[in-house]
Coordinates of C-alpha atoms in Angstrom, one line a residue:
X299 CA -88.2 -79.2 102.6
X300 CA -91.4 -79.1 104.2
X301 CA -91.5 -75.6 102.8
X302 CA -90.9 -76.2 99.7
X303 CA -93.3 -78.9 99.0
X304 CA -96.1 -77.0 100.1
X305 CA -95.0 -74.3 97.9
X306 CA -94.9 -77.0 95.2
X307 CA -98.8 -78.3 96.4
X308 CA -99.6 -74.3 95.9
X309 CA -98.3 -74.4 92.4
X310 CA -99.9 -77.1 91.5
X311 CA -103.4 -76.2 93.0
X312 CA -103.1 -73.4 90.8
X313 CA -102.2 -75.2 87.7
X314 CA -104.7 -73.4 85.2
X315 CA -103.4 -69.4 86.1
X316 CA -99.9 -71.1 85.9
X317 CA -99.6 -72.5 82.9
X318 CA -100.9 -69.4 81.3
X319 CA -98.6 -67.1 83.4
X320 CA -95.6 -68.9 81.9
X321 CA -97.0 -69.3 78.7
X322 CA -97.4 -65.4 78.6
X323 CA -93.7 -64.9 79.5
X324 CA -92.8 -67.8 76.9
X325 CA -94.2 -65.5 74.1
X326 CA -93.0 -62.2 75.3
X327 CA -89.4 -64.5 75.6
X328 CA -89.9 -65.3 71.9
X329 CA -90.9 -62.1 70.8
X330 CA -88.5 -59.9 72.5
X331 CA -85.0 -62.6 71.2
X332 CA -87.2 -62.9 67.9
X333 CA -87.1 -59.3 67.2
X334 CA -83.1 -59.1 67.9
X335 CA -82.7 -61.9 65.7
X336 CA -84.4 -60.8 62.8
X337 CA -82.6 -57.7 63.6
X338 CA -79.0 -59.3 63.8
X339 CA -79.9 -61.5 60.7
X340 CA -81.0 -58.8 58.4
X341 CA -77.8 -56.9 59.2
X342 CA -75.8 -60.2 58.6
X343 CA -77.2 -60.6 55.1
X344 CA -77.1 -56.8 54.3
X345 CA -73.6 -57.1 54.8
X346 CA -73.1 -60.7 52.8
X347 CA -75.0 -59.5 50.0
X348 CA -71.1 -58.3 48.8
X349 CA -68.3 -59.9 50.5
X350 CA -64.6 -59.5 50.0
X351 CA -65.1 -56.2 47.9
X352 CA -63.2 -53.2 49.3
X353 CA -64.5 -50.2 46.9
X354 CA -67.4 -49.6 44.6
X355 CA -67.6 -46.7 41.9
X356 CA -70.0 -45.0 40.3
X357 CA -71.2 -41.8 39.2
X358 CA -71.2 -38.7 42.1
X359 CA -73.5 -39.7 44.4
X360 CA -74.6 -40.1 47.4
X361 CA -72.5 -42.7 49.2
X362 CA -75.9 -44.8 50.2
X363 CA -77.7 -44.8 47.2
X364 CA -74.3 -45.7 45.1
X365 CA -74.9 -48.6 47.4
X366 CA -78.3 -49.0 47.2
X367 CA -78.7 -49.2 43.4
X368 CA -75.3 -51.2 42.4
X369 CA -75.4 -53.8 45.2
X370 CA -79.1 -54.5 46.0
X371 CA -80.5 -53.7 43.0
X372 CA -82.7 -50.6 44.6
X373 CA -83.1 -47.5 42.4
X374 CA -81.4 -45.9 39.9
X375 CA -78.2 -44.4 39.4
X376 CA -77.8 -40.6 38.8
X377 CA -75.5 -41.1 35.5
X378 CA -73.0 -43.6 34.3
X379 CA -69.1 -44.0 34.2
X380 CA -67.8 -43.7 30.8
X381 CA -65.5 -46.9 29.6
X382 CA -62.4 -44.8 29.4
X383 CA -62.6 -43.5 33.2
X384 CA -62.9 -47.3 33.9
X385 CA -60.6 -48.3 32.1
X386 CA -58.2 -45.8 33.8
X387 CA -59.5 -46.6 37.0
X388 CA -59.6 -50.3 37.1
X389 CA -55.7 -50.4 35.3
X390 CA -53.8 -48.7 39.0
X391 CA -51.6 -51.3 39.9
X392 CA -53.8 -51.5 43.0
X393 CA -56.5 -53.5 41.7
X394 CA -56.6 -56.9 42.0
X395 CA -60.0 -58.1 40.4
X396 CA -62.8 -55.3 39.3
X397 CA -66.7 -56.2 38.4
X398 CA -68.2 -53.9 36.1
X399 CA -71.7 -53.5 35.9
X400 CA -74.4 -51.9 33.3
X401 CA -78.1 -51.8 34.9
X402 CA -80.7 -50.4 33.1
X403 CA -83.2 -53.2 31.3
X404 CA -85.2 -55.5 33.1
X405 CA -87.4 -58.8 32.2
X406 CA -91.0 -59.3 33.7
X407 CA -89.7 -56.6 36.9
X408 CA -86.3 -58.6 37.2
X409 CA -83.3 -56.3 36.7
X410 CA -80.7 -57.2 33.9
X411 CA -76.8 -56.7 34.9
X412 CA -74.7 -56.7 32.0
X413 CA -71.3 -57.8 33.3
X414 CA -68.1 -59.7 32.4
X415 CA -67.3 -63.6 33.3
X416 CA -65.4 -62.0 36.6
X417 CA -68.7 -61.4 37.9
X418 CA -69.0 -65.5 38.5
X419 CA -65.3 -65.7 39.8
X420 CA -65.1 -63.0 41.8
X421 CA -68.3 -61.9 43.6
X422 CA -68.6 -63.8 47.0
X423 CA -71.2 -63.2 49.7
X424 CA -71.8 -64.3 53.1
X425 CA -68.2 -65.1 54.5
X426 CA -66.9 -65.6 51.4
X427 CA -69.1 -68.3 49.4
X428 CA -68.2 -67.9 45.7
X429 CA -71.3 -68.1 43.5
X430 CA -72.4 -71.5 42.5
X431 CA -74.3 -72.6 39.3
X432 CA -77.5 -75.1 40.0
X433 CA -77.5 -76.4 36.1
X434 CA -75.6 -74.8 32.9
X435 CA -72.4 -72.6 32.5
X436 CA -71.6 -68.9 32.5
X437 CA -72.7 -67.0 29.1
X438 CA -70.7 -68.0 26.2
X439 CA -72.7 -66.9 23.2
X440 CA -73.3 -63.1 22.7
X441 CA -77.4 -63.6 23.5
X442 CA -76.7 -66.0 26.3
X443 CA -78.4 -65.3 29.9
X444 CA -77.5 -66.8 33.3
X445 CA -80.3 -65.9 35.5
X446 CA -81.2 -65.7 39.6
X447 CA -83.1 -68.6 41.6
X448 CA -85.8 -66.9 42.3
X449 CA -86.0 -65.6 38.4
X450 CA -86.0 -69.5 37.3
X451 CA -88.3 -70.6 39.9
X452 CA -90.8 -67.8 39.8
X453 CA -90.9 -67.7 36.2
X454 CA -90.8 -71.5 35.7
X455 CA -87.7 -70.9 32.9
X456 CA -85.2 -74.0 32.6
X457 CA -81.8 -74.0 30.4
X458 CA -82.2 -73.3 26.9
X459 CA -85.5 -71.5 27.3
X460 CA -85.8 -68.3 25.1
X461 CA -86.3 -64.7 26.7
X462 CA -87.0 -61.0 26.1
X463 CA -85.3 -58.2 27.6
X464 CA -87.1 -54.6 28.2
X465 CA -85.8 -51.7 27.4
X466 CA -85.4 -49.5 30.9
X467 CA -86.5 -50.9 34.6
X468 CA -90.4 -51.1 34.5
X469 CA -91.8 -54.6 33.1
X470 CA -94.1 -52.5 30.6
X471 CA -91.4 -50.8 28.6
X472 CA -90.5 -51.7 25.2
X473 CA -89.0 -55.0 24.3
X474 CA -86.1 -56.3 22.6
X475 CA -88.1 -59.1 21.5
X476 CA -86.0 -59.1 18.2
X477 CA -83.0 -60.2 19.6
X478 CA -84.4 -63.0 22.4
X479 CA -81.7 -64.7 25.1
X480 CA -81.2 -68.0 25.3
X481 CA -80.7 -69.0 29.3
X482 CA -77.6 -70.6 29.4
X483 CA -77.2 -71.1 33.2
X484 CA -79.3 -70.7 36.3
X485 CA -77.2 -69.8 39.6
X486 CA -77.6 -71.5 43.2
X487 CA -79.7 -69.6 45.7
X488 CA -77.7 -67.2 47.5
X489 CA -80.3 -65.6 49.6
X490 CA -79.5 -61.9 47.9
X491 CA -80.2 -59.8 45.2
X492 CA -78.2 -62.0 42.7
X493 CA -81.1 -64.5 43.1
X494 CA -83.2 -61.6 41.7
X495 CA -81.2 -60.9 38.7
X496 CA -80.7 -61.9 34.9
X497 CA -77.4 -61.5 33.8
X498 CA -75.7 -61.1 30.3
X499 CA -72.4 -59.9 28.8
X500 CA -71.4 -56.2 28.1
X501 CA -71.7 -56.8 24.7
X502 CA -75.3 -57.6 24.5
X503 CA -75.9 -54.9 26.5
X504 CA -74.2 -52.9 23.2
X505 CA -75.8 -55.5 21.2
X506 CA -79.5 -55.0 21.9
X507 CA -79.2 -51.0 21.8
X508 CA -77.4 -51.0 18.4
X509 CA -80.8 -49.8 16.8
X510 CA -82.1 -47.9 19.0
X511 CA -81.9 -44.0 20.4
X512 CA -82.8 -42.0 23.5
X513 CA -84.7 -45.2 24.6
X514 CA -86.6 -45.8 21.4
X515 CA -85.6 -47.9 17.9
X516 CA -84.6 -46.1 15.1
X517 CA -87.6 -46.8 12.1
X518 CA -86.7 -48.9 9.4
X519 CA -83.1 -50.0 11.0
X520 CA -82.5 -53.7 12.0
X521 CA -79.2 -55.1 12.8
X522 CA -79.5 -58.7 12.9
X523 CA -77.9 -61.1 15.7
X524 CA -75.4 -62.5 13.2
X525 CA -74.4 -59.7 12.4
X526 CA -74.2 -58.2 16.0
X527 CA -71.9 -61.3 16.7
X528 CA -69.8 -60.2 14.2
X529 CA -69.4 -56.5 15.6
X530 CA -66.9 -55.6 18.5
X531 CA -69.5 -53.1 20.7
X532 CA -66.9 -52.0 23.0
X533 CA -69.2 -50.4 25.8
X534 CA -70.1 -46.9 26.0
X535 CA -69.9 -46.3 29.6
X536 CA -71.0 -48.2 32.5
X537 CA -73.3 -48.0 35.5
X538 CA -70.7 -48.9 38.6
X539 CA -68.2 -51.3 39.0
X540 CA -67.0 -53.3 42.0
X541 CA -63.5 -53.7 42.9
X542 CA -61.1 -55.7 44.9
X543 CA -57.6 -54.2 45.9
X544 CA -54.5 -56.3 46.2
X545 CA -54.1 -55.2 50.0
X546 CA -56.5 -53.4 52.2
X547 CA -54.3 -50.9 53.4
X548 CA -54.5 -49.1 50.0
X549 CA -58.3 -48.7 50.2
X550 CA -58.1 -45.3 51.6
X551 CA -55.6 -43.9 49.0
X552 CA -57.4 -45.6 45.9
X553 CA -60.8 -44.2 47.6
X554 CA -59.9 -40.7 47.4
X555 CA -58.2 -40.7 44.0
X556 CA -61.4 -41.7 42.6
X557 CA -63.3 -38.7 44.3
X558 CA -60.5 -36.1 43.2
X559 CA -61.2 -38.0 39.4
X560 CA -60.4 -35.2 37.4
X561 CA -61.7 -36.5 34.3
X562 CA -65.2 -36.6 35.1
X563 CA -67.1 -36.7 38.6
X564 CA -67.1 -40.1 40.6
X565 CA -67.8 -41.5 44.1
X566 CA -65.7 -44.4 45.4
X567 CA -67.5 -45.9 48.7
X568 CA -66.8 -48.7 51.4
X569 CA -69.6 -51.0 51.1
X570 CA -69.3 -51.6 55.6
X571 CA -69.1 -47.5 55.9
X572 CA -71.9 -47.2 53.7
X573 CA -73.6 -50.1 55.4
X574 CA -73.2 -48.4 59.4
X575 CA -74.8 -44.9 57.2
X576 CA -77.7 -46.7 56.4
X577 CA -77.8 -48.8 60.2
X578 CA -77.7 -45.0 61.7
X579 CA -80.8 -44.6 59.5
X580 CA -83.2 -47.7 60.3
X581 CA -81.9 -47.4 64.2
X582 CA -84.7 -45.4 65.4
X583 CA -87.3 -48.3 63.8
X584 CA -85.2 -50.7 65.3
X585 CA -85.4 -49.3 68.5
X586 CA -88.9 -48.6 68.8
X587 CA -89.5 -52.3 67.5
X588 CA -87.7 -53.5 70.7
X589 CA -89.3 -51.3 72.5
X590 CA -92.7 -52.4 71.7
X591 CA -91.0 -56.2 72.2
X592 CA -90.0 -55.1 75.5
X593 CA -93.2 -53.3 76.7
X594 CA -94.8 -56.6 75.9
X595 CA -92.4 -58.2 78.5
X596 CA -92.9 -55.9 81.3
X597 CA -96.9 -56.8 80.5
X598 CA -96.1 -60.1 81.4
X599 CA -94.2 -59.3 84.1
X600 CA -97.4 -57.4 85.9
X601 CA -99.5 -60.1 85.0
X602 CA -96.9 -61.8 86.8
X603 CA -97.2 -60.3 90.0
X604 CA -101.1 -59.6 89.4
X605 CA -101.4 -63.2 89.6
X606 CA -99.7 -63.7 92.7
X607 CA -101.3 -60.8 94.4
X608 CA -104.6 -61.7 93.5
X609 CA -104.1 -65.7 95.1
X610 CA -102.6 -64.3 97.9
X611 CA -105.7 -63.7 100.2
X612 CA -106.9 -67.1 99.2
X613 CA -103.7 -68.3 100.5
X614 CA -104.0 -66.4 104.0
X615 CA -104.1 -69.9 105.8
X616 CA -101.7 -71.7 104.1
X617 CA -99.6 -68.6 104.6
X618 CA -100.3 -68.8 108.8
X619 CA -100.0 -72.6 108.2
X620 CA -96.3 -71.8 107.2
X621 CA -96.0 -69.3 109.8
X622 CA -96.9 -72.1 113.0
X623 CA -94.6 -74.1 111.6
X624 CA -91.7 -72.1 112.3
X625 CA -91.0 -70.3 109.3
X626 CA -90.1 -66.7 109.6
X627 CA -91.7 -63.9 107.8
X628 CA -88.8 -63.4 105.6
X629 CA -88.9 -67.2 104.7
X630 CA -92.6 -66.6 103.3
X631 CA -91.9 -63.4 101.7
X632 CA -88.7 -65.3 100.0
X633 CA -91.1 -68.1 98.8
X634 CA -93.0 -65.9 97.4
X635 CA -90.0 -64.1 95.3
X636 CA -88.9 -67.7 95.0
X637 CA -91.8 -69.0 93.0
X638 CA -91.9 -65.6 90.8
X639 CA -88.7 -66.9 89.5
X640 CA -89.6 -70.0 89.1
X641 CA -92.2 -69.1 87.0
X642 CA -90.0 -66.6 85.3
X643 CA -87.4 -69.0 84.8
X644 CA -90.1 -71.6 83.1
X645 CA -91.5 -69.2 81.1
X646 CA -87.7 -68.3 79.7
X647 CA -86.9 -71.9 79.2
X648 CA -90.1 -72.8 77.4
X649 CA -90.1 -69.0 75.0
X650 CA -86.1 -69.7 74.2
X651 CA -86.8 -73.7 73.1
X652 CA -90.0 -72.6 71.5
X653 CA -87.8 -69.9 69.2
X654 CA -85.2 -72.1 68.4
X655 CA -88.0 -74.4 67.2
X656 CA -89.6 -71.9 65.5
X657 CA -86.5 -70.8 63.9
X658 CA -85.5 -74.4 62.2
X659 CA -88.8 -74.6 60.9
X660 CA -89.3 -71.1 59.8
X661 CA -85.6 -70.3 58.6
X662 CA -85.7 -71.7 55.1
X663 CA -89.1 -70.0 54.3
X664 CA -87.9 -66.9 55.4
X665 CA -84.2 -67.3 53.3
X666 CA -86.3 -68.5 50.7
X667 CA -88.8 -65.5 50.7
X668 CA -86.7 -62.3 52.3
X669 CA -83.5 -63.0 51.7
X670 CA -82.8 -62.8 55.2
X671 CA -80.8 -65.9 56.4
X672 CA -81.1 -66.2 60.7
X673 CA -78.4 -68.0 61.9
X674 CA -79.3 -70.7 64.6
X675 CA -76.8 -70.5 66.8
X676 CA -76.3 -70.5 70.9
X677 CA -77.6 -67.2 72.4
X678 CA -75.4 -64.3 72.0
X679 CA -74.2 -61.8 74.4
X680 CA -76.9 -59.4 73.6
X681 CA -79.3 -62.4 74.1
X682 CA -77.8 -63.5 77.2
X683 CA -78.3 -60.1 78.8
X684 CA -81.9 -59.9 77.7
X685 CA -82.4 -63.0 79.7
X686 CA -81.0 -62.2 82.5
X687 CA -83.1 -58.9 82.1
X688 CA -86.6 -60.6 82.1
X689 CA -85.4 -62.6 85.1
X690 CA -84.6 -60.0 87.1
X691 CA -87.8 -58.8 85.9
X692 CA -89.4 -61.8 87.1
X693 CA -88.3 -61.6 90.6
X694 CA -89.1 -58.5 91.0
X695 CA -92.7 -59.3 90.3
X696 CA -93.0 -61.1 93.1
X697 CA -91.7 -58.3 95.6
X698 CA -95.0 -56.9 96.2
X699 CA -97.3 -60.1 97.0
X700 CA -93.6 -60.5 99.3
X701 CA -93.9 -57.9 101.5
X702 CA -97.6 -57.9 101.2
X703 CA -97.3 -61.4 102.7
X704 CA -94.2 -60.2 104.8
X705 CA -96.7 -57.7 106.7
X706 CA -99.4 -61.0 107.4
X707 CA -99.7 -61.8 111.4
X708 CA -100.0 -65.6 112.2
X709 CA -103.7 -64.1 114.4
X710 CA -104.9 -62.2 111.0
X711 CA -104.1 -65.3 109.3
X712 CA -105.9 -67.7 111.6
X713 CA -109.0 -65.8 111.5
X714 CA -112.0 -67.5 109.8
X715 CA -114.5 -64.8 108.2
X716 CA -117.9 -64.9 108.6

C-alpha cells in the first residue's frame, strides 16, 4: 500500500510529462481504431451499395469494371446488351425480379439511369433497406424524373421543377433542352450512388434520342413530346441489368449460361466476388495505411519509456527510499512496468472514448459527404486485439527504466552528489 501510494505521489509530481504521455497514446489509440474503422465502414457500404442482387449483366468485360460502371456509377461501359438478349435472358424461369439499366446522359455531372418502376421495388442496400421516397412518387409521365438526395440538395431542385438532360456523361455536352423533365419524386438519402443519380423511364431514354444520330440531332427534324407520348420506343439495347434469382443455389448455373451467351458476347458477375477482386486490389493501401497508424503507436510507445527513463535518475532517492523500506528489487522494477501500464491503459481508455465521441459527431457528415456510413458499435474482434496489442506495447515500455532501476544499489542510491 505504502508502495503504491508513493508510486501514486510520483505520478502525480509529474503531472505535466503525464498528461501528455497519455494524451500521445490517446491519439495514436484513435488513429490506429480510426483507420480500421474507416476501413471496415467503407467496405460495409461498398457492399450495401447493392443488396439482395445475385447477378449483374452486361456487355464482355472485365468482371470489376462491369461492376464499377453499373453499380457505382464509375466509368463507362465497353458496349451495350441489345433488348432481345435481355429479353431472353431475364425470361429463364430462374429469375425472380431483374433491373435494367441504360447509362449514358447526365445533368450538371449527375448520371441519368434510365430504368423501369422495378428499380424502386426491388433495389435494396445496406441489409436490405428498400428505397424510400422523401416527397413525390415514382415517374408516371413519359418526361418525369425521380432524382438522388444529394442531386436535390446540391442543386436546390424541389418537385415539379423543370430540367435538362445532356446528351453523353460530361456536363458540357449537348442538351436535350427541347424535351425538359419534370421532377416527379426525390428519393431518401441512402448514402450510395443512388443519391447521386437522376432517374427516368426507358422510354424517355428512346424518347429524347428519337431525333438525333451518332450523338448529334438530325437538322431540321423535331419530334415533339406529344407526340413522343404517343410512340411505343421499345428500347434499343441496354447498358446492364441487375437481377435477382428465385434461389441462390442457381446463381452458378444462370452465371455461366450468360458467359457461354451465344447470341452475342456477355459477362454475368457476383457483385461479393467482384467486390473481394477489387478488396485484393486496395489491400496493399490499406495495409500501408495501418502501418503508418501503427508506426505512430510504437512512437508513442518510445516516448513512453523515454519518459520514464529520463525521470528515473531524478527519482534515484525515492527509488532507495523504496528500497529501505523493505521492498525488493523486483518490487521496484515491477512498479515501474506497473505504472507504464497504467499510463498505457489511460491513454487506451481516454483514445477509445475520444473516438467514439468523435464518431457520433462526425458520422453524419461523413454519410452525408462520402457515402461512407461507420457503424458505432462495441469494439470488434479486430479492435479488441489492437488493444490488447498497444497494451502489451505499453508494458513493455517500461522494461527498460525496470531493469535499469532493477540494477540500482540502496548505497548508489543514498549517495548525495556534489
Amino acid at each position: 500500500m505504502i508502495v503504491a501510494r508513493l508510486a501514486l505521489q510520483s505520478l502525480r509530481n509529474r503531472w505535466i510529462t503525464v498528461l501528455l504521455t497519455i494524451l500521445a497514446i490517446s491519439v495514436s489509440v484513435m488513429l490506429l481504431l480510426g483507420v480500421e474503422k474507416v476501413r471496415s465502414g467503407a467496405r460495409d457500404s461498398f457492399a450495401g451499395t447493392v443488396s439482395g442482387a445475385d447477378v449483374v449483366i452486361g456487355a464482355r468485360s472485365g468482371a470489376m469494371q462491369l461492376l464499377l460502371y453499373s453499380v457505382f456509377r464509375i466509368g463507362n461501359a465497353t458496349n451495350n446488351v441489345t433488348w432481345r438478349s435481355y429479353q431472353d435472358i431475364v425470361s429463364r424461369p430462374q429469375v425472380a425480379w431483374v433491373i435494367p439499366l441504360s447509362l449514358g446522359d447526365s445533368h450538371r455531372g449527375f448520371r441519368v439511369i434510365g430504368t423501369t418502376l422495378d428499380y424502386f421495388e426491388h433495389l435494396q442496400y445496406r441489409g436490405g433497406q428498400a428505397l424510400k421516397f422523401a416527397a413525390g412518387a415514382p415517374f408516371d409521365d413519359l418526361f418525369d424524373v425521380v432524382i438522388g438526395s444529394d442531386v436535390a440538395s446540391g442543386l436546390g431542385y424541389s418537385i415539379g421543377d423543370k430540367i435538362t438532360i445532356a446528351h453523353g456523361a460530361g456536363s458540357l455536352g449537348p442538351q436535350h433542352d427541347d424535351l425538359p423533365f419534370r421532377v416527379s419524386g426525390i428519393l431518401a438519402r441512402t448514402g450510395t450512388p443512388v443519391d447521386k443519380s437522376l432517374h427516368v423511364s426507358l422510354k424517355a431514354i428512346e424518347a429524347i434520342h428519337v431525333d438525333w444520330r451518332s450523338g448529334s440531332r438530325i437538322p431540321g427534324q423535331v419530334t415533339t413530346a406529344d407526340r413522343l407520348r404517343q410512340m411505343s420506343l421499345p428500347p434499343r439495347a441496354i447498358t446492364a441489368a441487375i437481377i435477382g434469382l428465385k434461389s441462390r443455389l442457381q446463381v452458378i448455373g444462370f452465371q455461366r449460361a450468360v458467359n457461354e451467351y451465344r447470341a452475342e458476347p456477355l459477362s454475368a458477375v457476383l457483385p461479393g466476388v467482384a467486390l473481394q477482386e477489387m478488396w485484393r486490389l486496395v489491400a496493399t493501401a490499406e495495409t500501408a495505411l495501418l502501418g503508418v497508424s501503427a508506426m505512430v503507436v510504437v512512437t508513442s510507445m518510445l516516448g513512453l519509456s523515454a519518459m520514464i527513463l529520463s525521470t528515473l535518475n531524478e527519482r534515484r532517492r525515492e527509488i532507495a527510499i523504496l528500497r529501505s523500506l523493505g521492498a525488493k528489487p523486483g518490487t521496484v522494477a515491477g512498479l515501474l512496468v506497473g505504472e507504464a501500464t497504467l499510463l498505457t491503459v489511460a491513454g487506451i481508455a481516454i483514445g477509445t472514448a475520444a473516438l467514439y465521441a468523435a464518431l457520433v459527431v462526425a458520422r453524419p457528415l461523413i454519410d452525408r459527404q462520402f457515402g461512407i456510413d461507420i457503424g458505432i458499435q462495441p469494439p470488434s474482434t479486430t479492435d479488441a486485439l489492437l488493444l490488447l496489442a498497444i497494451l502489451i506495447g505499453g508494458m513493455a515500455a517500461g522494461f527498460l527504466p525496470a531493469y535499469r532501476a532493477y540494477r540500482m544499489s540502496l548505497a548508489n542510491g543514498m549517495m548525495v552528489r556534489t
